[in-house]
Coordinates of C-alpha atoms in Angstrom, one line a residue:
Chain A
M1035 CA -58.8 22.9 -83.6
V1036 CA -56.5 19.9 -83.5
L1037 CA -53.0 20.5 -85.0
N1038 CA -50.1 18.2 -85.7
Q1039 CA -47.1 19.1 -83.6
I1040 CA -43.6 18.0 -84.4
S1041 CA -41.2 17.2 -81.5
V1042 CA -37.5 17.1 -82.1
F1043 CA -35.0 15.4 -79.8
L1044 CA -32.1 17.9 -79.3
E1045 CA -29.0 17.0 -77.3
N1046 CA -27.4 19.8 -75.4
K1047 CA -24.8 20.8 -78.0
A1048 CA -24.0 24.2 -79.2
G1049 CA -25.8 25.0 -82.4
R1050 CA -28.2 22.1 -82.4
L1051 CA -31.3 24.3 -82.2
A1052 CA -30.0 26.5 -85.0
D1053 CA -29.5 23.3 -87.1
A1054 CA -33.0 22.1 -86.5
T1055 CA -34.6 25.5 -87.4
A1056 CA -32.3 25.8 -90.4
A1057 CA -33.5 22.4 -91.6
I1058 CA -37.1 23.6 -91.4
A1059 CA -36.3 26.9 -93.0
G1060 CA -34.4 25.1 -95.8
A1061 CA -37.6 23.3 -96.8
G1062 CA -39.4 26.6 -97.0
V1063 CA -41.7 25.8 -94.1
N1064 CA -42.9 28.5 -91.7
V1065 CA -42.9 28.0 -87.9
R1066 CA -46.1 29.2 -86.3
A1067 CA -45.4 28.2 -82.7
I1068 CA -42.3 27.1 -80.9
S1069 CA -41.4 25.8 -77.5
I1070 CA -38.4 24.1 -75.9
A1071 CA -38.4 21.9 -72.9
D1072 CA -35.0 21.2 -71.5
T1073 CA -33.3 19.0 -69.0
A1074 CA -29.6 18.8 -68.0
D1075 CA -28.4 17.2 -71.2
F1076 CA -31.1 17.2 -73.8
G1077 CA -34.0 19.3 -74.9
I1078 CA -37.2 18.7 -76.8
L1079 CA -38.1 21.3 -79.4
R1080 CA -41.8 21.4 -80.2
V1081 CA -43.0 23.3 -83.2
I1082 CA -46.3 23.9 -85.1
V1083 CA -45.5 24.5 -88.8
D1084 CA -47.6 25.3 -91.8
D1085 CA -46.4 22.1 -93.6
P1086 CA -45.7 19.3 -91.2
V1087 CA -45.0 16.7 -93.9
K1088 CA -42.3 18.8 -95.5
A1089 CA -40.8 19.8 -92.2
L1090 CA -40.6 16.2 -90.9
D1091 CA -39.0 15.1 -94.2
A1092 CA -36.4 17.9 -93.9
L1093 CA -35.6 17.1 -90.3
A1094 CA -35.2 13.4 -91.0
R1095 CA -32.8 14.2 -93.9
S1096 CA -30.7 16.3 -91.5
G1097 CA -30.5 13.4 -89.1
F1098 CA -33.0 14.5 -86.4
T1099 CA -35.1 12.1 -84.4
T1100 CA -38.7 13.3 -84.4
R1101 CA -42.2 12.5 -83.2
T1102 CA -45.6 13.9 -83.9
A1103 CA -48.5 14.5 -81.6
D1104 CA -52.0 16.0 -81.8
V1105 CA -52.4 19.2 -79.9
L1106 CA -55.2 21.6 -79.3
S1107 CA -54.9 25.2 -80.4
L1108 CA -57.3 27.7 -78.8
E1109 CA -57.7 31.4 -79.1
I1110 CA -57.6 33.0 -75.7
A1111 CA -58.8 36.6 -75.2
D1112 CA -56.0 39.1 -74.3
R1113 CA -57.4 40.1 -71.0
P1114 CA -56.7 39.2 -67.3
G1115 CA -58.3 35.9 -66.4
A1116 CA -59.0 34.5 -69.9
L1117 CA -56.5 31.7 -69.6
A1118 CA -57.6 30.9 -66.1
E1119 CA -61.2 30.4 -67.3
V1120 CA -60.0 27.8 -69.9
L1121 CA -57.9 26.0 -67.4
A1122 CA -60.8 26.0 -65.0
A1123 CA -63.1 24.4 -67.6
F1124 CA -60.5 21.7 -68.3
K1125 CA -60.0 21.1 -64.5
E1126 CA -63.8 20.7 -63.9
T1127 CA -64.1 18.2 -66.8
G1128 CA -61.0 16.3 -66.0
V1129 CA -59.0 17.2 -69.1
N1130 CA -55.3 16.7 -68.0
I1131 CA -52.9 19.1 -69.5
E1132 CA -49.3 17.9 -70.1
Y1133 CA -47.9 21.2 -71.2
L1134 CA -48.9 24.4 -73.1
Y1135 CA -47.2 27.2 -74.8
A1136 CA -48.2 30.3 -76.8
S1137 CA -47.9 30.7 -80.5
L1138 CA -46.4 33.4 -82.6
E1139 CA -49.8 34.5 -84.1
K1140 CA -50.0 38.2 -84.8
N1141 CA -53.4 39.0 -83.5
A1142 CA -53.8 42.1 -81.3
D1143 CA -56.6 41.1 -79.0
K1144 CA -56.2 37.3 -79.0
A1145 CA -53.5 34.9 -78.0
V1146 CA -53.3 31.5 -79.6
V1147 CA -52.3 28.9 -77.0
I1148 CA -51.2 25.3 -77.8
F1149 CA -52.4 22.7 -75.3
K1150 CA -51.0 19.2 -75.1
V1151 CA -53.8 17.3 -73.4
E1152 CA -54.0 13.7 -72.5
D1153 CA -57.2 13.2 -74.4
V1154 CA -57.3 15.6 -77.4
R1155 CA -60.8 14.7 -78.6
R1156 CA -62.3 15.3 -75.1
G1157 CA -60.4 18.6 -74.9
L1158 CA -61.8 19.7 -78.2
E1159 CA -65.3 18.8 -77.2
I1160 CA -65.0 20.8 -73.9
A1161 CA -63.6 23.8 -75.8
R1162 CA -66.5 23.7 -78.2
Q1163 CA -69.1 23.3 -75.4
R1164 CA -67.7 26.3 -73.5
G1165 CA -67.6 28.4 -76.7
L1166 CA -63.9 28.9 -76.7
T1167 CA -62.9 30.2 -80.1
Q1168 CA -60.6 27.8 -81.9
A1169 CA -57.6 29.3 -83.6
G1170 CA -58.0 29.3 -87.3
S1171 CA -55.8 27.2 -89.5
F1172 CA -52.2 28.3 -89.6
Chain B
M127 CA 12.2 2.2 -35.2
K128 CA 13.8 1.9 -38.6
Y129 CA 12.9 -1.6 -39.6
W130 CA 10.0 -3.9 -38.9
D131 CA 11.9 -7.1 -39.6
E132 CA 15.6 -6.0 -39.9
R133 CA 17.0 -9.4 -40.6
V134 CA 14.7 -10.1 -43.6
E135 CA 14.7 -6.5 -44.9
T136 CA 18.5 -6.2 -45.0
M137 CA 19.6 -9.8 -45.7
G138 CA 22.1 -10.4 -48.6
R139 CA 20.7 -11.2 -52.0
A140 CA 22.0 -14.8 -51.9
E141 CA 20.1 -15.5 -48.7
L142 CA 17.0 -13.7 -50.0
E143 CA 17.1 -15.7 -53.2
A144 CA 17.4 -19.0 -51.3
I145 CA 14.2 -18.1 -49.4
Q146 CA 12.5 -17.2 -52.7
L147 CA 13.5 -20.5 -54.2
E148 CA 12.2 -22.5 -51.3
R149 CA 9.0 -20.6 -51.3
L150 CA 8.6 -20.8 -55.1
R151 CA 8.9 -24.6 -54.8
A152 CA 6.2 -24.7 -52.1
T153 CA 4.0 -22.4 -54.1
A154 CA 4.3 -24.6 -57.2
A155 CA 3.3 -27.6 -55.1
R156 CA 0.3 -25.7 -53.8
A157 CA -0.7 -24.7 -57.3
L158 CA -0.7 -28.3 -58.2
L159 CA -3.5 -28.7 -55.7
T160 CA -5.8 -26.4 -57.6
P161 CA -8.1 -27.6 -60.4
F162 CA -7.1 -24.6 -62.5
Y163 CA -3.3 -25.0 -62.4
R164 CA -2.9 -28.8 -62.2
P165 CA -3.4 -29.6 -65.9
L166 CA -1.4 -26.5 -66.9
L167 CA 1.5 -27.5 -64.7
E168 CA 1.4 -31.1 -65.7
K169 CA 1.5 -30.1 -69.3
A170 CA 4.5 -28.0 -68.6
G171 CA 6.2 -30.9 -66.9
V172 CA 6.0 -29.5 -63.4
T173 CA 4.9 -32.4 -61.2
G174 CA 6.1 -31.2 -57.8
P175 CA 8.6 -28.9 -55.9
E176 CA 11.5 -30.9 -57.3
S177 CA 10.7 -29.6 -60.8
I178 CA 11.9 -26.2 -59.7
R179 CA 15.6 -26.4 -59.3
T180 CA 16.6 -22.7 -59.6
L181 CA 14.8 -19.4 -59.6
A182 CA 15.3 -19.3 -63.4
D183 CA 13.0 -22.4 -63.6
I184 CA 10.2 -20.0 -63.1
S185 CA 10.1 -19.7 -66.9
K186 CA 8.6 -23.2 -66.9
L187 CA 5.6 -21.9 -65.1
P188 CA 2.6 -20.5 -67.0
F189 CA 1.6 -16.8 -66.8
T190 CA -1.7 -16.0 -65.1
S191 CA -4.1 -13.4 -66.4
K192 CA -7.1 -11.6 -64.9
D193 CA -9.2 -13.6 -67.4
D194 CA -7.8 -16.8 -65.8
L195 CA -9.1 -15.7 -62.5
R196 CA -12.5 -15.2 -64.1
R197 CA -12.4 -18.6 -65.7
A198 CA -11.5 -20.2 -62.4
Y199 CA -14.3 -18.4 -60.6
P200 CA -15.4 -19.1 -57.9
F201 CA -13.2 -21.8 -56.5
G202 CA -10.9 -23.1 -59.3
L203 CA -7.8 -21.5 -57.8
L204 CA -8.4 -22.6 -54.2
A205 CA -5.6 -24.7 -52.7
S206 CA -7.0 -24.8 -49.1
P207 CA -10.2 -26.3 -47.7
R208 CA -12.9 -23.8 -47.7
S209 CA -13.3 -24.1 -44.0
D210 CA -9.8 -22.7 -43.6
L211 CA -10.7 -19.4 -45.2
V212 CA -11.2 -16.4 -43.1
R213 CA -11.5 -13.6 -45.7
L214 CA -12.5 -12.8 -49.3
H215 CA -11.7 -9.7 -51.3
A216 CA -12.7 -9.0 -54.8
S217 CA -12.0 -6.5 -57.5
S218 CA -14.1 -5.8 -60.5
G219 CA -13.2 -8.0 -63.4
T220 CA -13.0 -6.8 -66.9
T221 CA -16.6 -7.9 -67.3
G222 CA -19.4 -8.8 -64.8
T223 CA -17.5 -11.6 -63.1
P224 CA -15.4 -10.2 -60.3
T225 CA -11.9 -11.5 -59.5
V226 CA -11.9 -13.0 -56.0
I227 CA -9.0 -13.5 -53.6
Y228 CA -9.1 -15.8 -50.6
Q229 CA -7.1 -15.7 -47.4
T230 CA -6.6 -18.2 -44.6
R231 CA -5.8 -17.0 -41.1
G232 CA -2.1 -17.5 -41.8
D233 CA -2.4 -15.5 -45.1
L234 CA -4.0 -12.6 -43.4
E235 CA -1.3 -12.7 -40.7
R236 CA 1.4 -12.5 -43.4
W237 CA -0.3 -9.8 -45.3
T238 CA -0.7 -7.7 -42.2
D239 CA 2.9 -8.2 -41.4
Y240 CA 4.0 -7.0 -44.9
M241 CA 1.8 -4.0 -44.4
A242 CA 3.3 -3.3 -41.0
R243 CA 6.7 -3.6 -42.6
S244 CA 5.7 -1.1 -45.3
L245 CA 4.3 1.5 -42.9
T246 CA 7.4 1.2 -40.7
A247 CA 9.6 1.7 -43.7
A248 CA 7.8 5.0 -44.4
G249 CA 8.6 6.2 -41.0
A250 CA 5.3 5.5 -39.2
T251 CA 5.5 4.3 -35.6
S252 CA 3.1 3.3 -32.8
E253 CA 3.0 7.0 -31.9
D254 CA 1.1 7.8 -35.0
V255 CA -2.7 8.4 -35.2
F256 CA -3.7 7.0 -38.5
Q257 CA -6.8 8.1 -40.3
N258 CA -7.7 5.8 -43.2
M259 CA -9.5 7.8 -45.9
M260 CA -9.4 4.9 -48.4
T261 CA -12.5 2.8 -49.3
Y262 CA -13.2 -0.2 -47.1
G263 CA -15.1 -3.3 -48.2
L264 CA -14.2 -5.7 -51.0
F265 CA -11.4 -3.3 -52.1
T266 CA -8.2 -4.3 -50.4
G267 CA -6.8 -0.8 -49.9
G268 CA -8.9 0.1 -46.9
L269 CA -8.6 -3.0 -44.8
G270 CA -5.0 -3.6 -45.9
L271 CA -3.6 -0.5 -44.3
H272 CA -6.0 -0.7 -41.5
Q273 CA -4.7 -4.0 -40.4
G274 CA -1.0 -3.0 -40.8
A275 CA -1.4 0.2 -38.9
E276 CA -3.1 -1.6 -36.0
R277 CA -0.2 -4.1 -36.0
V278 CA 2.3 -1.3 -35.8
G279 CA 0.3 0.0 -32.8
M280 CA -1.1 3.2 -34.3
M281 CA -4.5 4.4 -33.2
V282 CA -6.6 3.8 -36.3
I283 CA -9.5 5.9 -37.3
P284 CA -11.4 4.0 -40.0
A285 CA -12.9 7.1 -41.6
G286 CA -13.3 5.8 -45.1
P287 CA -13.3 8.2 -48.1
G288 CA -15.2 11.4 -48.7
N289 CA -16.8 13.9 -46.3
V290 CA -13.9 16.4 -46.0
G291 CA -15.6 18.3 -43.2
R292 CA -15.8 15.2 -41.0
Q293 CA -12.3 14.1 -41.9
L294 CA -11.0 17.5 -40.8
K295 CA -12.9 17.5 -37.6
F296 CA -11.5 14.0 -36.7
M297 CA -8.0 15.1 -37.7
K298 CA -8.1 18.2 -35.5
D299 CA -9.9 16.6 -32.5
F300 CA -7.9 13.4 -32.4
G301 CA -4.5 14.7 -33.6
T302 CA -4.2 12.6 -36.8
T303 CA -0.6 12.4 -37.9
A304 CA -0.9 10.0 -40.8
V305 CA -3.4 9.4 -43.5
H306 CA -4.0 7.0 -46.4
A307 CA -5.8 8.3 -49.5
T308 CA -5.6 8.5 -53.3
P309 CA -3.5 11.4 -54.4
S310 CA -6.5 13.0 -56.1
F311 CA -8.4 12.9 -52.8
M312 CA -5.4 14.6 -51.0
L313 CA -5.6 17.5 -53.5
H314 CA -9.4 17.6 -53.2
F315 CA -9.1 17.5 -49.4
H316 CA -6.7 20.5 -49.4
S317 CA -8.9 22.5 -51.8
K318 CA -11.8 22.1 -49.4
M319 CA -9.9 22.9 -46.2
A320 CA -10.5 26.7 -46.1
E321 CA -14.1 26.3 -47.1
E322 CA -14.6 23.9 -44.2
G323 CA -13.2 26.5 -41.8
Y324 CA -9.8 24.8 -41.1
S325 CA -6.3 25.9 -41.6
R326 CA -3.0 24.0 -41.6
S327 CA -2.3 25.0 -38.0
D328 CA -5.3 23.1 -36.8
L329 CA -3.7 19.9 -37.9
V330 CA -0.7 17.9 -36.8
L331 CA -0.5 15.9 -40.0
K332 CA 2.9 14.6 -40.8
R333 CA 2.6 12.0 -43.5
A334 CA 0.3 10.5 -46.1
F335 CA 0.4 7.1 -47.8
C336 CA -0.8 7.4 -51.3
G337 CA -1.8 4.7 -53.7
A338 CA -4.5 3.1 -55.9
E339 CA -3.9 5.5 -58.8
P340 CA -1.0 6.6 -60.9
Y341 CA 0.3 10.2 -60.4
S342 CA 3.3 12.2 -61.1
E343 CA 6.3 13.3 -59.0
D344 CA 5.1 16.9 -59.6
T345 CA 1.8 16.0 -58.0
R346 CA 3.5 14.5 -55.0
A347 CA 5.6 17.6 -54.6
K348 CA 2.4 19.7 -54.9
I349 CA 0.6 17.7 -52.1
E350 CA 3.7 17.8 -49.9
G351 CA 4.1 21.6 -50.4
L352 CA 0.4 22.5 -49.9
L353 CA 0.0 20.4 -46.8
G354 CA 3.5 20.5 -45.4
I355 CA 3.7 16.7 -45.1
D356 CA 5.7 13.8 -46.5
V357 CA 3.9 11.6 -49.1
Y358 CA 4.9 8.0 -49.6
N359 CA 3.9 5.8 -52.5
S360 CA 2.2 2.5 -52.1
Y361 CA 1.7 -0.1 -54.8
G362 CA -0.5 -3.2 -54.7
L363 CA -3.2 -5.1 -56.4
S364 CA -5.8 -7.4 -54.9
E365 CA -4.3 -10.4 -56.7
M366 CA -1.1 -9.9 -54.7
N367 CA -3.2 -9.4 -51.5
G368 CA -3.5 -5.6 -52.1
P369 CA -1.2 -3.0 -50.5
G370 CA 1.9 -4.2 -48.8
L371 CA 3.4 -5.5 -52.0
A372 CA 5.7 -2.5 -52.7
F373 CA 6.1 0.6 -50.6
E374 CA 8.4 3.5 -50.4
C375 CA 10.9 4.0 -47.5
V376 CA 11.6 7.4 -46.0
H377 CA 14.1 8.1 -48.8
K378 CA 11.2 8.3 -51.4
C379 CA 13.2 6.9 -54.2
G380 CA 11.1 4.0 -55.5
M381 CA 9.0 1.4 -53.9
H382 CA 10.7 -1.6 -52.2
V383 CA 9.1 -4.9 -53.4
W384 CA 9.0 -7.3 -50.4
E385 CA 10.9 -10.0 -52.4
D386 CA 10.7 -12.6 -49.7
G387 CA 6.9 -12.7 -50.2
F388 CA 6.6 -11.7 -53.9
L389 CA 8.7 -12.8 -56.8
L390 CA 9.1 -10.0 -59.2
E391 CA 9.7 -10.3 -62.9
V392 CA 9.8 -7.4 -65.4
I393 CA 9.0 -8.6 -68.9
D394 CA 8.5 -7.4 -72.4
P395 CA 4.8 -7.6 -72.7
D396 CA 4.9 -8.8 -76.3
T397 CA 7.5 -11.6 -76.0
G398 CA 7.1 -12.5 -72.3
L399 CA 10.9 -12.4 -71.9
P400 CA 12.6 -10.7 -69.0
V401 CA 14.0 -7.2 -69.5
P402 CA 17.1 -6.1 -67.6
D403 CA 16.9 -3.9 -64.4
G404 CA 16.5 -0.3 -65.3
E405 CA 14.4 -1.0 -68.4
K406 CA 10.7 -0.5 -68.6
G407 CA 8.4 -3.5 -68.9
E408 CA 5.3 -5.2 -67.5
L409 CA 5.4 -6.1 -63.8
V410 CA 4.7 -9.8 -63.2
F411 CA 4.4 -11.2 -59.7
T412 CA 4.3 -14.7 -58.2
I413 CA 2.9 -14.6 -54.6
L414 CA 5.1 -16.6 -52.3
C415 CA 3.3 -15.9 -49.0
R416 CA -0.3 -17.1 -49.6
E417 CA -1.5 -20.7 -49.1
A418 CA -5.2 -20.4 -49.9
M419 CA -4.7 -19.1 -53.4
P420 CA -1.4 -19.4 -55.2
L421 CA -1.0 -17.2 -58.2
L422 CA 1.9 -17.9 -60.6
R423 CA 3.5 -15.1 -62.8
Y424 CA 0.5 -12.9 -62.6
R425 CA 0.4 -10.3 -65.4
T426 CA -0.3 -6.9 -63.8
H427 CA -0.4 -4.9 -67.1
D428 CA 1.3 -2.2 -65.1
I429 CA 4.4 -0.7 -66.7
S430 CA 7.4 0.2 -64.5
S431 CA 11.1 -0.7 -64.1
V432 CA 13.4 -1.9 -61.4
I433 CA 15.6 0.9 -60.1
P434 CA 19.2 -0.4 -60.2
G435 CA 21.5 0.1 -57.3
K436 CA 21.2 0.1 -53.5
C437 CA 18.9 2.2 -51.4
A438 CA 20.3 4.4 -48.7
C439 CA 17.9 2.8 -46.2
G440 CA 20.0 -0.4 -46.2
R441 CA 17.1 -2.6 -47.4
T442 CA 18.2 -5.2 -50.0
H443 CA 14.8 -5.6 -51.5
R444 CA 14.7 -4.1 -55.0
R445 CA 12.7 -1.0 -55.8
I446 CA 10.4 -0.3 -58.6
A447 CA 9.7 3.1 -60.2
R448 CA 6.3 4.7 -60.1
I449 CA 3.8 3.1 -62.5
T450 CA 4.0 4.9 -65.9
G451 CA 1.2 3.2 -67.8
R452 CA -0.8 0.1 -68.6
T453 CA -0.5 -2.4 -71.4
D454 CA -4.3 -2.7 -71.6
D455 CA -7.2 -0.3 -71.7
M456 CA -7.9 -0.3 -67.9
L457 CA -8.9 3.1 -66.6
I458 CA -8.2 4.2 -63.0
V459 CA -10.9 6.6 -61.9
N460 CA -10.5 8.1 -58.4
G461 CA -8.5 5.0 -57.5
V462 CA -11.1 2.5 -58.8
N463 CA -10.2 0.3 -61.7
V464 CA -12.6 0.4 -64.6
F465 CA -12.5 -1.5 -67.8
P466 CA -14.3 -0.1 -70.8
S467 CA -15.6 -3.6 -71.4
Q468 CA -17.6 -3.5 -68.2
I469 CA -19.4 -0.3 -69.3
E470 CA -20.0 -1.8 -72.7
E471 CA -21.5 -4.9 -71.2
V472 CA -24.0 -2.8 -69.1
L473 CA -25.0 -0.7 -72.1
M474 CA -25.4 -3.6 -74.5
R475 CA -27.8 -5.3 -72.0
M476 CA -30.1 -2.3 -72.2
P477 CA -32.2 -2.3 -75.5
E478 CA -33.2 1.3 -75.0
V479 CA -29.8 2.7 -75.6
G480 CA -28.0 2.6 -78.9
T481 CA -25.0 0.7 -80.0
N482 CA -22.8 3.8 -80.0
W483 CA -21.2 5.0 -76.8
L484 CA -18.2 6.9 -75.5
I485 CA -16.4 7.1 -72.2
V486 CA -14.9 10.4 -71.2
V487 CA -12.6 10.7 -68.2
S488 CA -11.9 14.3 -67.1
K489 CA -11.0 16.3 -64.1
D490 CA -13.5 18.0 -61.9
G491 CA -11.3 20.0 -59.6
A492 CA -8.8 17.6 -58.1
L493 CA -11.0 14.5 -58.6
D494 CA -11.7 12.4 -61.6
R495 CA -15.0 12.5 -63.4
L496 CA -16.3 9.6 -65.5
T497 CA -18.9 10.4 -68.1
V498 CA -20.7 7.8 -70.1
K499 CA -22.3 9.1 -73.3
T500 CA -24.7 6.9 -75.1
E501 CA -27.1 7.3 -78.0
V502 CA -30.7 6.4 -77.3
Q503 CA -32.8 4.3 -79.6
P504 CA -35.1 6.5 -81.7
S505 CA -38.1 4.6 -80.4
M506 CA -37.3 5.9 -76.9
F507 CA -38.1 9.5 -78.0
T508 CA -41.8 10.3 -77.4
D509 CA -42.2 14.0 -77.0
D510 CA -41.9 13.5 -73.2
S511 CA -38.7 13.9 -71.3
R512 CA -39.8 11.7 -68.4
P513 CA -39.0 8.3 -70.0
L514 CA -35.6 9.7 -71.1
N515 CA -34.9 10.9 -67.6
A516 CA -35.9 7.6 -66.2
L517 CA -33.7 5.8 -68.7
K518 CA -30.8 7.9 -67.7
D519 CA -31.3 7.1 -64.0
R520 CA -31.5 3.4 -64.9
V521 CA -28.3 3.5 -66.9
K522 CA -26.6 5.2 -63.9
E523 CA -27.9 2.6 -61.4
K524 CA -26.7 -0.3 -63.6
L525 CA -23.3 1.3 -64.1
Q526 CA -22.9 2.0 -60.4
A527 CA -23.8 -1.7 -59.6
C528 CA -21.2 -2.9 -62.1
I529 CA -18.2 -0.6 -61.7
S530 CA -19.0 0.5 -58.1
I531 CA -18.4 4.2 -58.8
G532 CA -20.8 6.9 -59.9
A533 CA -20.7 8.0 -63.5
R534 CA -22.4 10.9 -65.2
V535 CA -24.6 9.6 -68.0
E536 CA -25.4 11.6 -71.0
L537 CA -28.0 10.6 -73.6
H538 CA -27.3 11.6 -77.1
E539 CA -29.2 11.8 -80.3
P540 CA -29.2 8.7 -82.5
G541 CA -26.3 8.8 -84.9
S542 CA -24.4 11.5 -83.1
L543 CA -21.5 9.5 -81.6
P544 CA -18.7 7.7 -83.5
V545 CA -20.0 4.5 -85.1
S546 CA -19.1 1.2 -83.6
E547 CA -17.6 -0.4 -86.7
G548 CA -13.9 -0.7 -87.0
K549 CA -11.6 1.0 -84.5
A550 CA -14.0 3.6 -83.1
K551 CA -12.4 5.4 -80.3
R552 CA -14.5 4.5 -77.2
V553 CA -12.5 6.2 -74.5
V554 CA -11.4 9.8 -74.3
D555 CA -9.1 10.5 -71.4
E556 CA -8.8 14.2 -70.9
R557 CA -6.8 14.1 -67.7
P558 CA -3.2 15.4 -67.8
K559 CA -0.7 12.7 -68.7
F560 CA 2.4 11.9 -66.6

């Protein structure tokens, strides 16, 4: 399914990540997936939360610069080659992946993977056609 | 050889001052030929050389600032036909407009001669092999010493700065005895020697001429001790041709100002009035040896003092103490002059970066490091680091083009740097103070 991801601009300063997660926690919002991309002096924190509106509001009140983006979340079987099959399907159909990361879902035989694709509608369509199970609502 | 021009270097003060007066009158007359000075001088009642009767009459002449050079850009201070010019040098101005200095063939001759006088005073002779590790180009430091060393008859290796490995190879293979560099480069050079596979015994280095940035007596002692050489201080600024304005003799007790070519005043920067010898003040110079571009009472913003008394070398030209500070906010980073306003101008022209910024100057080993921190506009943040990295590179390029040295650029979150209202501190200098 398509989820709303929140990105937070973090400069490389001690405690900045802690501050951002504390802001989300303070609003009583639960983080379901998290990833950090970093460069030499800043990072981008990406989170999937159970209440994006509340999280965005809390982050803004704490002075963070944020953006939202639609991402695809797919359940991938926990066996060798499962992720490769999904990626092959995207490759064949020309769905470009910008980045992906795994979520924190507690599911023994499935992994929930978050895909940031160029064209999220097309990605969703391919996933449906190929019978890839979509992760349920967080 | 002890002196380059013994008669002039050791002449009595009365004779020296007579030369100064004659040349000051000629300089005032040349200044009247320039579109910039003419109205100022006429307003001050200076209509020709006859208006200057004694050296004290210099107080009739207007001060000149770096801003005046910008206002007169490009030719407003020119007193010679353009066809007579043979050289142009420039230093970065406080903003995008550089300050430009012109030389005729005669000016270049005289500059070279003052430079030869300086190097000779510091003990150099035609036997020396001179490796010039200072920047060439528009900056006057490289070519100034180059010309002077050639005139003395040294073999000159125009190595330019950087690349310690290659510097060491040349020094060893060609028997370099004298070098010219910033003090921080000398320390950096020493710290890399072992790493490059050289030891002191590979070199026959005897002396270094150091300038372009302020440093302490302790640092001089450190360089001398580490390398087993003598270090001599040089002081100059492009407005006064460059190096060859004031230089230490072998006694290393202050820099002799070549007073037959440069009229020195030390003033209280607030009142503009002279302070007595021995007291600190702002150095002000009138160039007496340049026809193409006269400059009257140029405010250097450098703080120093005249050292009273005679020097053991026998020269009668007064000495100034090492520079202890500035009356403005100019920074000297690895020998290059940088004004915070230049950096501000670059940043303010880029709509992607925010209005808040901070300059940090620190030490990276022996060398200086300039870091420019700036906030990015929130709209620049798009969940993709590539536009931010591209922005960072663009800021770097624009800064390099403006201040001609590399700066580290850091992008910061909106609202994280001190706000620009009021007296926000824009510069943090973490380097040790002298």
